[in-house]
PDB file of C-alpha atoms and ligand atoms in Angstrom:
ATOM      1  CA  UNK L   1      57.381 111.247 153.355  1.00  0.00           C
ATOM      2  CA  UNK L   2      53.972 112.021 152.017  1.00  0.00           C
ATOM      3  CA  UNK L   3      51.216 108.848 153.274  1.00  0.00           C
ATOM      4  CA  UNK L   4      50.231 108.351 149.767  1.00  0.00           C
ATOM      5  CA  UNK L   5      53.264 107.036 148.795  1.00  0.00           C
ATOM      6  CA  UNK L   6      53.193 104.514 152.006  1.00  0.00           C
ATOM      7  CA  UNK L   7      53.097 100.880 151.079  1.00  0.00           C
ATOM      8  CA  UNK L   8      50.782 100.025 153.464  1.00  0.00           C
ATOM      9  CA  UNK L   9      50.220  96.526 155.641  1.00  0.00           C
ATOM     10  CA  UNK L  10      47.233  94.992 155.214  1.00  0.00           C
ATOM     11  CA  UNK L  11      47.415  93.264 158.621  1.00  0.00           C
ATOM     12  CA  UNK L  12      49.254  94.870 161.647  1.00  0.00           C
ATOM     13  CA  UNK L  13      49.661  93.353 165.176  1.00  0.00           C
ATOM     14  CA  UNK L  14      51.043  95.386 168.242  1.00  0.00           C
ATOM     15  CA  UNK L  15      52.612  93.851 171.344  1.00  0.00           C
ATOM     16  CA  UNK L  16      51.513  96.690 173.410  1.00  0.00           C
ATOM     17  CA  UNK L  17      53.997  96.763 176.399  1.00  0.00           C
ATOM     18  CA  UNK L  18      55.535  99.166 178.908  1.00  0.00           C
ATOM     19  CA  UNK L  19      52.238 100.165 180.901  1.00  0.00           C
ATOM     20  CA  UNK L  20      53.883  99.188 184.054  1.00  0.00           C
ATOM     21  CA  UNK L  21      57.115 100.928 183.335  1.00  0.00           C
ATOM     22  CA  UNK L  22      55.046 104.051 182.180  1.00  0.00           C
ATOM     23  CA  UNK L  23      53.313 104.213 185.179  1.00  0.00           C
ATOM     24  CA  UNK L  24      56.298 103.199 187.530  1.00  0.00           C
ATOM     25  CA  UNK L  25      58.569 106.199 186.258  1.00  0.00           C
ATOM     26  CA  UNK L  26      55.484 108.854 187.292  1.00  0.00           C
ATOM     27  CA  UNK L  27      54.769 107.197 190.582  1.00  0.00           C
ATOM     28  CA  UNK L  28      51.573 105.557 189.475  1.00  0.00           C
ATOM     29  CA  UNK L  29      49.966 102.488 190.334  1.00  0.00           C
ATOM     30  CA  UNK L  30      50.601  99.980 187.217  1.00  0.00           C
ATOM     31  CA  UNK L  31      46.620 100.258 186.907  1.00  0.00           C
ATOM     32  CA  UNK L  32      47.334 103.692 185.705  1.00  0.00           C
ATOM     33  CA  UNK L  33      49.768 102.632 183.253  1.00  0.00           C
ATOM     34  CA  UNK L  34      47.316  99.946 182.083  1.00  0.00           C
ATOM     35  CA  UNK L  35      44.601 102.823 181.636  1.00  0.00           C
ATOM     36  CA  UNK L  36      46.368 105.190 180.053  1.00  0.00           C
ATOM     37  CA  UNK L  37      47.190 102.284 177.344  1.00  0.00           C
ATOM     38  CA  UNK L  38      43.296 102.369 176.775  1.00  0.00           C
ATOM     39  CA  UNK L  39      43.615 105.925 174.925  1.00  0.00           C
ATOM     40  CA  UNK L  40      46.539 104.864 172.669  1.00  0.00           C
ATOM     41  CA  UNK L  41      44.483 101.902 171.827  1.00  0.00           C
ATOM     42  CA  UNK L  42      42.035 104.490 170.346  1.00  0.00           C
ATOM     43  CA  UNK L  43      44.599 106.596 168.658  1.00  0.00           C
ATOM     44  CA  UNK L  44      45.992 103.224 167.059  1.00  0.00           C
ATOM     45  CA  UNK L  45      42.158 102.116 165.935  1.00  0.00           C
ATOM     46  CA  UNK L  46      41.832 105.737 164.630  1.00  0.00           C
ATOM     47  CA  UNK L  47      44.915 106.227 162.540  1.00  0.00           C
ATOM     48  CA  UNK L  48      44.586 102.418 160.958  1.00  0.00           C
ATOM     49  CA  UNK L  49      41.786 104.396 159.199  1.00  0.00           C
ATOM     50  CA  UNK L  50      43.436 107.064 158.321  1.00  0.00           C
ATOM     51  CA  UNK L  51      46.004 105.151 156.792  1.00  0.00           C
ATOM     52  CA  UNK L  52      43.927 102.009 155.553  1.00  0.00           C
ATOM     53  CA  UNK L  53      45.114  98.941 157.616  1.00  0.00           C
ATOM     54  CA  UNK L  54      42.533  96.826 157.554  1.00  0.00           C
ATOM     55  CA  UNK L  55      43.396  94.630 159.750  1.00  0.00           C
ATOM     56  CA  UNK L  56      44.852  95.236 163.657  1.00  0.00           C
ATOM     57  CA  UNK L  57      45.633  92.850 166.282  1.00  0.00           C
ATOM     58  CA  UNK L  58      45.931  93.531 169.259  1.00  0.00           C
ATOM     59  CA  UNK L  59      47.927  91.453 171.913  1.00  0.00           C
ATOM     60  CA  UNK L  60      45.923  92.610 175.474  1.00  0.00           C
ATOM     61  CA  UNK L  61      46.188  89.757 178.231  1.00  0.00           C
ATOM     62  CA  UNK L  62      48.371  86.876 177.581  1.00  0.00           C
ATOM     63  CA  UNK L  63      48.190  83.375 178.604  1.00  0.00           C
ATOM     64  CA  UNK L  64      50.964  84.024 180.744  1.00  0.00           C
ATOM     65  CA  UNK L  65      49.673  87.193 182.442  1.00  0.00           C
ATOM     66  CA  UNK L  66      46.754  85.284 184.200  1.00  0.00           C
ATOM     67  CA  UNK L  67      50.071  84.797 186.732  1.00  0.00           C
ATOM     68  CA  UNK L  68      49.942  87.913 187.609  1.00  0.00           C
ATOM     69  CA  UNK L  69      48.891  89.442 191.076  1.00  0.00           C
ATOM     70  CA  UNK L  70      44.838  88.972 191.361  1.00  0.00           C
ATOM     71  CA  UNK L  71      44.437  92.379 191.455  1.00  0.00           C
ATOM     72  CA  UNK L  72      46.058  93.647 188.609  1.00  0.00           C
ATOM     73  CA  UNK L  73      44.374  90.793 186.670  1.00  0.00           C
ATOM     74  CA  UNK L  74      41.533  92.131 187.879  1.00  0.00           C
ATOM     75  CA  UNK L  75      42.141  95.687 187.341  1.00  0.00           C
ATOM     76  CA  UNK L  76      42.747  94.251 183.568  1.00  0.00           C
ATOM     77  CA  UNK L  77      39.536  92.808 182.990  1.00  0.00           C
ATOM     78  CA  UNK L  78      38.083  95.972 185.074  1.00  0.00           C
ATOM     79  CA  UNK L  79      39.678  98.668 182.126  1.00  0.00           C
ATOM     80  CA  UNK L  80      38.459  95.886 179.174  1.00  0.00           C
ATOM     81  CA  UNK L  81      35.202  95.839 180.479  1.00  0.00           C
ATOM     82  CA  UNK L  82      35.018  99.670 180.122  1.00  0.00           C
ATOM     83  CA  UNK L  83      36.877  99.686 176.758  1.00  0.00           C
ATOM     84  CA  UNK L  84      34.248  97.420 175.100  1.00  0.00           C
ATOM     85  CA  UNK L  85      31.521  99.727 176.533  1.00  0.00           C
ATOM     86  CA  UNK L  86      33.047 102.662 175.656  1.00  0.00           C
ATOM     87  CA  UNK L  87      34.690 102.047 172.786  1.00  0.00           C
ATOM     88  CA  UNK L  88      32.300 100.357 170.319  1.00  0.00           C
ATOM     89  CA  UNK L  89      31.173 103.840 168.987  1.00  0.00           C
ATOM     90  CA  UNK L  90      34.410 104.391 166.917  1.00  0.00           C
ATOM     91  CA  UNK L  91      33.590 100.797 165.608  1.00  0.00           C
ATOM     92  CA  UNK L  92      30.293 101.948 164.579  1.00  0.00           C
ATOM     93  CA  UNK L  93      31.722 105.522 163.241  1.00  0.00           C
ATOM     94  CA  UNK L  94      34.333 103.471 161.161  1.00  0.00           C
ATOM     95  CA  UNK L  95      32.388 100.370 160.268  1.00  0.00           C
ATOM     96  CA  UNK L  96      35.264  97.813 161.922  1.00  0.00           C
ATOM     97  CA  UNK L  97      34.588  94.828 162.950  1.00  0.00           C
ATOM     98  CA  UNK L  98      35.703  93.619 166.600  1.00  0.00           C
ATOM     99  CA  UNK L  99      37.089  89.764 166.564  1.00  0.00           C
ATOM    100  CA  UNK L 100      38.885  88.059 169.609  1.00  0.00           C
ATOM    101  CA  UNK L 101      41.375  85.357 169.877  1.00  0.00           C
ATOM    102  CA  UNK L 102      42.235  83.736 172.574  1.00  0.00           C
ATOM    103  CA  UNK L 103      40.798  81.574 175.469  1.00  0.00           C
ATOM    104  CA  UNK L 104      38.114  83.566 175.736  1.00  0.00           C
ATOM    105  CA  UNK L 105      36.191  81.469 177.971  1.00  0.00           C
ATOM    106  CA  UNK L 106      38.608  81.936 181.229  1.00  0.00           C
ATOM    107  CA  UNK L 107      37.407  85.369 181.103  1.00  0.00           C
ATOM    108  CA  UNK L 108      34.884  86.883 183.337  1.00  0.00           C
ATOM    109  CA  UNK L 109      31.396  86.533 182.948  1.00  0.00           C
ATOM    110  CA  UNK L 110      30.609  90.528 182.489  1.00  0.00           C
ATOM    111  CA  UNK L 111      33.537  90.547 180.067  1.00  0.00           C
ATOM    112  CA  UNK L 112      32.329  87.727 178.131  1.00  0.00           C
ATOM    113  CA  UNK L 113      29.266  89.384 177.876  1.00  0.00           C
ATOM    114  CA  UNK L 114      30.409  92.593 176.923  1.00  0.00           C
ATOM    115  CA  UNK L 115      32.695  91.229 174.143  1.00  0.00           C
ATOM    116  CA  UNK L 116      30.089  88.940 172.610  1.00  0.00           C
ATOM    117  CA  UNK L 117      27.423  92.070 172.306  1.00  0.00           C
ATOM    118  CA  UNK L 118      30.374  93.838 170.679  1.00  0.00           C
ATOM    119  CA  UNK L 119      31.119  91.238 168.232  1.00  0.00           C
ATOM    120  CA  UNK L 120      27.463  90.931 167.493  1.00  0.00           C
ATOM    121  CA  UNK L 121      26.769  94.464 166.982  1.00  0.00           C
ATOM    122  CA  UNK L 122      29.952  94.897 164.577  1.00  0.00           C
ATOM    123  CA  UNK L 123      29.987  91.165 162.574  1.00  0.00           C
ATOM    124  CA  UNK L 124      28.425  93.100 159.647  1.00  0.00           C
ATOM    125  CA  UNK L 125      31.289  95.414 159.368  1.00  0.00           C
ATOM    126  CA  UNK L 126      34.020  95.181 156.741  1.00  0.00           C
ATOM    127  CA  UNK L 127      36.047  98.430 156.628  1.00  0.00           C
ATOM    128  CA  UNK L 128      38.335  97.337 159.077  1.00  0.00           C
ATOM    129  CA  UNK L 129      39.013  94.039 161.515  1.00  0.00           C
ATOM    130  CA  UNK L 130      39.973  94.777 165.505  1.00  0.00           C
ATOM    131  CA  UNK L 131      41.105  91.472 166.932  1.00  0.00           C
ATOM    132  CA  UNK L 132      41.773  91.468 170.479  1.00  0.00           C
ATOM    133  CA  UNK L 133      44.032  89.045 171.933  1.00  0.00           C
ATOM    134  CA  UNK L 134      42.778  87.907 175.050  1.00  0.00           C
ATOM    135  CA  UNK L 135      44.056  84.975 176.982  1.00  0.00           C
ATOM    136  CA  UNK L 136      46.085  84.169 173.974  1.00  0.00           C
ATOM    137  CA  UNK L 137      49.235  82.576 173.732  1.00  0.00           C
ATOM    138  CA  UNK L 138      50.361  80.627 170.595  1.00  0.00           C
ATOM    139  CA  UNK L 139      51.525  77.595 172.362  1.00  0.00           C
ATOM    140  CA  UNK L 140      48.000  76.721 173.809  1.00  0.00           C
ATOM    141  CA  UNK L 141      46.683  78.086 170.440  1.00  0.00           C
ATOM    142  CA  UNK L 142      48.594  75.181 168.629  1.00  0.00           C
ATOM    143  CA  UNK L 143      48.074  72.772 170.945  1.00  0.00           C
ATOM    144  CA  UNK L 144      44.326  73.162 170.630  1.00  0.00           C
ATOM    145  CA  UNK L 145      44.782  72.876 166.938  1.00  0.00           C
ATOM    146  CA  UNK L 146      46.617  69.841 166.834  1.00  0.00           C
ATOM    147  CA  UNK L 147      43.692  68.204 169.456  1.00  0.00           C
ATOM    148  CA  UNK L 148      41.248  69.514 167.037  1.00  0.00           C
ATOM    149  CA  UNK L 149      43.148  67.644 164.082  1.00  0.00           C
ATOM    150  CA  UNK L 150      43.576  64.435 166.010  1.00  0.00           C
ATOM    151  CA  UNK L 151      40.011  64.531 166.998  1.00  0.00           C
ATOM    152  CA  UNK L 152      39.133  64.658 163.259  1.00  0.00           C
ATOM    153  CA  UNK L 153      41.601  61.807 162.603  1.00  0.00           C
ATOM    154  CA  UNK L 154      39.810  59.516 165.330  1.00  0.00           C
ATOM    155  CA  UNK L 155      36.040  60.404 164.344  1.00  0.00           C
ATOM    156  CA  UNK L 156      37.413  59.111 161.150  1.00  0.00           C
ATOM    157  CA  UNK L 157      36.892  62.459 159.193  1.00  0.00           C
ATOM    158  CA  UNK L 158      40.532  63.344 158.527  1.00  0.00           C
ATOM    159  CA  UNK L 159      43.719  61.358 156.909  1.00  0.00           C
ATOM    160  CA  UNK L 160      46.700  62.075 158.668  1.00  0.00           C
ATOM    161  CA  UNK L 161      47.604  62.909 155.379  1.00  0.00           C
ATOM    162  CA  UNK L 162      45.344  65.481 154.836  1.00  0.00           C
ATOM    163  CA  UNK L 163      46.983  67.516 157.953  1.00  0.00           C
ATOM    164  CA  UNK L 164      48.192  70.381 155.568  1.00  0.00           C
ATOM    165  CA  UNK L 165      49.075  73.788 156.875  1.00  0.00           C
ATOM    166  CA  UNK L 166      45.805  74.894 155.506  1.00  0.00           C
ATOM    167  CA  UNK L 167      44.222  72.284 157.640  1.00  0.00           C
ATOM    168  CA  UNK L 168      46.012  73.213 160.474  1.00  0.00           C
ATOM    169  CA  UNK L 169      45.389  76.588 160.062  1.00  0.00           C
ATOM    170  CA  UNK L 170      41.781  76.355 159.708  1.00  0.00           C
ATOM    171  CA  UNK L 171      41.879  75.520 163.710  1.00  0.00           C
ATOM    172  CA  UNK L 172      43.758  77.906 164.636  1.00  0.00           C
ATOM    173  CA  UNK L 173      41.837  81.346 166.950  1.00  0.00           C
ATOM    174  CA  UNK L 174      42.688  83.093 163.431  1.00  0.00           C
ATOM    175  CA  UNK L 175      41.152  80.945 160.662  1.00  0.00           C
ATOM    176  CA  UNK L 176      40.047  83.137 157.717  1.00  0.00           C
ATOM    177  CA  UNK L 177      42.544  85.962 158.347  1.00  0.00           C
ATOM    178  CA  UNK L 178      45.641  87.151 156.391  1.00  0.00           C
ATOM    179  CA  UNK L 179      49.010  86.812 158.432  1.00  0.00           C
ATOM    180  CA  UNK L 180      50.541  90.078 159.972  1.00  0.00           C
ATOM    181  CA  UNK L 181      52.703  91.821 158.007  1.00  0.00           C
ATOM    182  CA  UNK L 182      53.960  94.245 159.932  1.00  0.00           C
ATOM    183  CA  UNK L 183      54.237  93.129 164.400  1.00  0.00           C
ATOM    184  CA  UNK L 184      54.752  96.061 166.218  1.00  0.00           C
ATOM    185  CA  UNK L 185      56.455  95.687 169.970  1.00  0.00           C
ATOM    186  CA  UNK L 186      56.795  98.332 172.372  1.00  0.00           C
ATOM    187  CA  UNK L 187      58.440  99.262 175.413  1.00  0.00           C
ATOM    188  CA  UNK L 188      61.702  97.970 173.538  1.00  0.00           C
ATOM    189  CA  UNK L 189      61.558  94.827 173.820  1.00  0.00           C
ATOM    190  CA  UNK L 190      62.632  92.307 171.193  1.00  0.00           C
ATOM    191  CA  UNK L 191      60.698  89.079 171.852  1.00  0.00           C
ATOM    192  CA  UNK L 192      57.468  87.749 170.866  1.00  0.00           C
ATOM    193  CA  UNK L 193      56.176  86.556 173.965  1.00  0.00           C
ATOM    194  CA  UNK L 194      54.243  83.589 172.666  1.00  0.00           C
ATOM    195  CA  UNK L 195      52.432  85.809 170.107  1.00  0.00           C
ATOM    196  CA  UNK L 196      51.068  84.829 167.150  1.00  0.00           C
ATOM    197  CA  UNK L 197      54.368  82.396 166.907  1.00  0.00           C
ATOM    198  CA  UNK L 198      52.502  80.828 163.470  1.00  0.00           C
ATOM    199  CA  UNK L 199      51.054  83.922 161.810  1.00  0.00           C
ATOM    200  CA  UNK L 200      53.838  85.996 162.517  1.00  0.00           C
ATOM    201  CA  UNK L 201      56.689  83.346 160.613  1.00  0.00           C
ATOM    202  CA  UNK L 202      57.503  86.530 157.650  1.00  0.00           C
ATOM    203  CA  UNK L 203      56.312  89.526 159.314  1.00  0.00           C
ATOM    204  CA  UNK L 204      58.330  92.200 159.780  1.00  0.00           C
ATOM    205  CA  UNK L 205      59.464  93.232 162.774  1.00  0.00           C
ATOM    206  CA  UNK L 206      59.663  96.969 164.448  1.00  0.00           C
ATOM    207  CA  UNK L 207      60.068  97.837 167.703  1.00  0.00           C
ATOM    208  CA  UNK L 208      60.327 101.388 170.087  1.00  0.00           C
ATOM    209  CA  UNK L 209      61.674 102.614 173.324  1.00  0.00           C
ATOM    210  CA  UNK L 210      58.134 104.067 173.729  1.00  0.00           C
ATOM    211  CA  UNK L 211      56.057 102.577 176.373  1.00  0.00           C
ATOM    212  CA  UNK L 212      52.541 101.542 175.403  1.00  0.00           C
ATOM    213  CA  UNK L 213      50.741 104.667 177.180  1.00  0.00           C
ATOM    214  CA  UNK L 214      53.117 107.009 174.576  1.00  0.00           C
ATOM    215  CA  UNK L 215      52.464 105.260 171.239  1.00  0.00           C
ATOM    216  CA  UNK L 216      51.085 107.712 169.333  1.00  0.00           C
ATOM    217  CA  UNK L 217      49.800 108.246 165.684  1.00  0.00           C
ATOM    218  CA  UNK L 218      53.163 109.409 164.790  1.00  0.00           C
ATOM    219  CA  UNK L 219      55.190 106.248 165.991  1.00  0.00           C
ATOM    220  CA  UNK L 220      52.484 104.541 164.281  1.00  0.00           C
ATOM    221  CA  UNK L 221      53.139 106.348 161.160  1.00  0.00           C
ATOM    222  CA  UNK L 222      57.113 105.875 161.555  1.00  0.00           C
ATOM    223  CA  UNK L 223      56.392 102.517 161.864  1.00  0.00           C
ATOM    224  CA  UNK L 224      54.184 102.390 158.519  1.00  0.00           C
ATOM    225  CA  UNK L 225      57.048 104.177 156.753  1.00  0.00           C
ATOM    226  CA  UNK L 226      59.734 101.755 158.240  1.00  0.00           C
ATOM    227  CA  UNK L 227      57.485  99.127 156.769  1.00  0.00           C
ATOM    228  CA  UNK L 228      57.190 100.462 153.620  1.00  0.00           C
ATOM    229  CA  UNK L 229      61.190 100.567 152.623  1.00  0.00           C
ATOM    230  CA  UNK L 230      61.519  96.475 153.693  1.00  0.00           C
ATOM    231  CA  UNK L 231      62.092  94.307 150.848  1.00  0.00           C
ATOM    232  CA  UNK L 232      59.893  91.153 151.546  1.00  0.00           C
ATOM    233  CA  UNK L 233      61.690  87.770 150.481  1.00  0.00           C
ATOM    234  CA  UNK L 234      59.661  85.100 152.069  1.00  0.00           C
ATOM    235  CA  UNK L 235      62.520  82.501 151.396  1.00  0.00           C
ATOM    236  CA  UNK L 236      62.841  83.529 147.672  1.00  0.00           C
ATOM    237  CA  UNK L 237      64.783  86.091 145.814  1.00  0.00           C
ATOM    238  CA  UNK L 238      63.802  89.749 145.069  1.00  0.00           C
ATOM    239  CA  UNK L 239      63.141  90.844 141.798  1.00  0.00           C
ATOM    240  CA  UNK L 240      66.590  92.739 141.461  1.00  0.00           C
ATOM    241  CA  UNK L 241      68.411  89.117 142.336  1.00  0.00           C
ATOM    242  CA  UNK L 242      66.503  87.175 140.395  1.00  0.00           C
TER     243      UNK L 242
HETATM  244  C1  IPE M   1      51.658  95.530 178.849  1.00  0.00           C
HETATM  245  O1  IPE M   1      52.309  96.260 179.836  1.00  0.00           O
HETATM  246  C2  IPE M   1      50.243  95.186 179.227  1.00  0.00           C
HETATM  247  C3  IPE M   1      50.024  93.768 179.546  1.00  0.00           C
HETATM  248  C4  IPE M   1      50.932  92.837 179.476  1.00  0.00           C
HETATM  249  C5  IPE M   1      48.701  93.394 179.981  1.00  0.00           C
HETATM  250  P1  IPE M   1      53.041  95.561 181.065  1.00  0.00           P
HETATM  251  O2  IPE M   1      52.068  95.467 182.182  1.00  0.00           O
HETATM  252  O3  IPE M   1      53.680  94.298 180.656  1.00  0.00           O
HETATM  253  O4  IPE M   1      54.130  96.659 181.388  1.00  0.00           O
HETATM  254  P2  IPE M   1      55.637  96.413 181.866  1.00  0.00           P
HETATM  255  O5  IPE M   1      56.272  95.478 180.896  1.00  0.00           O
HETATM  256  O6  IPE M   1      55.553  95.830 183.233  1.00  0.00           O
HETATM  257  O7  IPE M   1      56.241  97.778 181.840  1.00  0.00           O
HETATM  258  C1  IPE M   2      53.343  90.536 176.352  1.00  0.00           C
HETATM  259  O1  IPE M   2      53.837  91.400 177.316  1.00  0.00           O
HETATM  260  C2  IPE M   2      51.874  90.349 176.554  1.00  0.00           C
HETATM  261  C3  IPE M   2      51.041  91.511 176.231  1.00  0.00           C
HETATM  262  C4  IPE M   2      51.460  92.635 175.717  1.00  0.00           C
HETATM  263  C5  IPE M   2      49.627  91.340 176.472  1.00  0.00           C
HETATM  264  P1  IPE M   2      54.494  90.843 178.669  1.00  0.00           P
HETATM  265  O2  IPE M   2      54.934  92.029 179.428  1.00  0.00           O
HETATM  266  O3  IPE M   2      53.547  89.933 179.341  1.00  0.00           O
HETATM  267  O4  IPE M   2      55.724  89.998 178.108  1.00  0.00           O
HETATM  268  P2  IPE M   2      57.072  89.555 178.810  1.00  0.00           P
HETATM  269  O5  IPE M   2      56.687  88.872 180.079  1.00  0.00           O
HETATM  270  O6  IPE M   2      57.861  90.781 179.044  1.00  0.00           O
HETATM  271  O7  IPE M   2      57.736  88.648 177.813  1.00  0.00           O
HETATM  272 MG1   MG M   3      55.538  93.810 179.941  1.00  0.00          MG
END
């Protein structure tokens, strides 16, 4: 199928999984898995320009993973560390913006720092949006939005009747940017692990044997073209039924 006839998502999220597995069938230490994963991250930054997604999401350290042995955790924020060092010049060569979600505050201090001079450096750029999830899970996400809400309520700012979905949205990590269309899992799973439980309500959903570390451009692409045949309903009828 020729790209130009893709319809193409404007938002796509990836559950990237499998870098243990990856790494376990070659005799690796997970670490290995989790650095190889690094390199598909650029492929998947790269051909979202080729292809014009704008916007890519990517779900790197959940909640749940802080439970995890220390020093894979470690090794974790070790390899993002290096990524946002290393990485930022495709961000600059593509004018994309880097965002993160998450509880970004549990992270470590040199990460923190590293992310924020990222974001800085890149706020000006609107070609593309990289959001890294990063101690995210949606549960804590909407729990932190519906504090933020009742705080409102209690300063006397907010009517409970003024808790819309827009006003609930507002708090959430994402706040200002368009719902996936199109979540991605590897590793073939078929769960959402506490990702993006809100945003994700119509997305589509595609997932792959492939682990993480073997996600290339061309699953990517399959993926895009898989995409583009689905018929969208959001709880109405298509054209052709109506
Ligand atoms: C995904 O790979 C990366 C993170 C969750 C950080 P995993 O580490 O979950 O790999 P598997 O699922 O054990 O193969
Ligand atoms: C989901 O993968 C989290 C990330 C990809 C960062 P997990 O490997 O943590 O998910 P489960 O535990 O298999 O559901
Ligand atoms: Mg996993």
């Amino acid at each position: 199928m020729a790209t130009t006839t893709l319809k193409t998502p404007r938002h796509v999220a990836i559950i990237m999984d499998g870098n243990g597995r990856w790494a376990r069938e070659r005799g690796l230490p997970r670490s290995e898995g989790h650095r190889a994963g690094a390199e598909s991250v650029r492929r998947v930054v790269e051909a979202c320009h080729e292809f014009g997604v704008k916007y890519l999401t990517l779900y790197a350290f959940s909640t749940e993973n802080w439970a995890r042995p220390v020093s894979e955790v470690r090794a974790l924020m070790r390899l993002l560390k290096d990524f946002l060092e290393e990485r930022t010049a495709d961000l600059h060569r593509y004018h994309i913006r880097l965002q993160a979600i998450g509880e970004i505050e549990r992270l470590p201090a040199g990460v923190r720092r590293k992310l924020s001079e990222a974001m800085a450096a890149t706020a000006a750029y609107r070609k593309g949006t990289l959001t890294l999830a990063l101690s995210y899970g949606s549960r804590a996400e909407l729990t932190r939005a519906a504090r933020c809400l009742a705080e409102r309520v209690r300063e006397g700012r907010l009517r409970p009747d003024q808790i819309t979905e827009a006003a609930l949205e507002r708090c959430l990590y994402t706040a200002g940017q368009p719902d996936p269309d199109l979540v991605i899992r590897t590793a073939n799973e078929r769960r959402l692990s506490n990702f993006l439980l809100w945003q994700a309500s119509y997305a589509e959903l595609w997932v792959t044997p492939v682990c993480w570390p073997d996600f290339t451009r061309e699953h990517f692409l399959e993926a895009l073209q898989d995409y583009s045949r689905r018929v969208r309903h959001f709880g109405g009828l298509d054209d052709a039924a109506s």
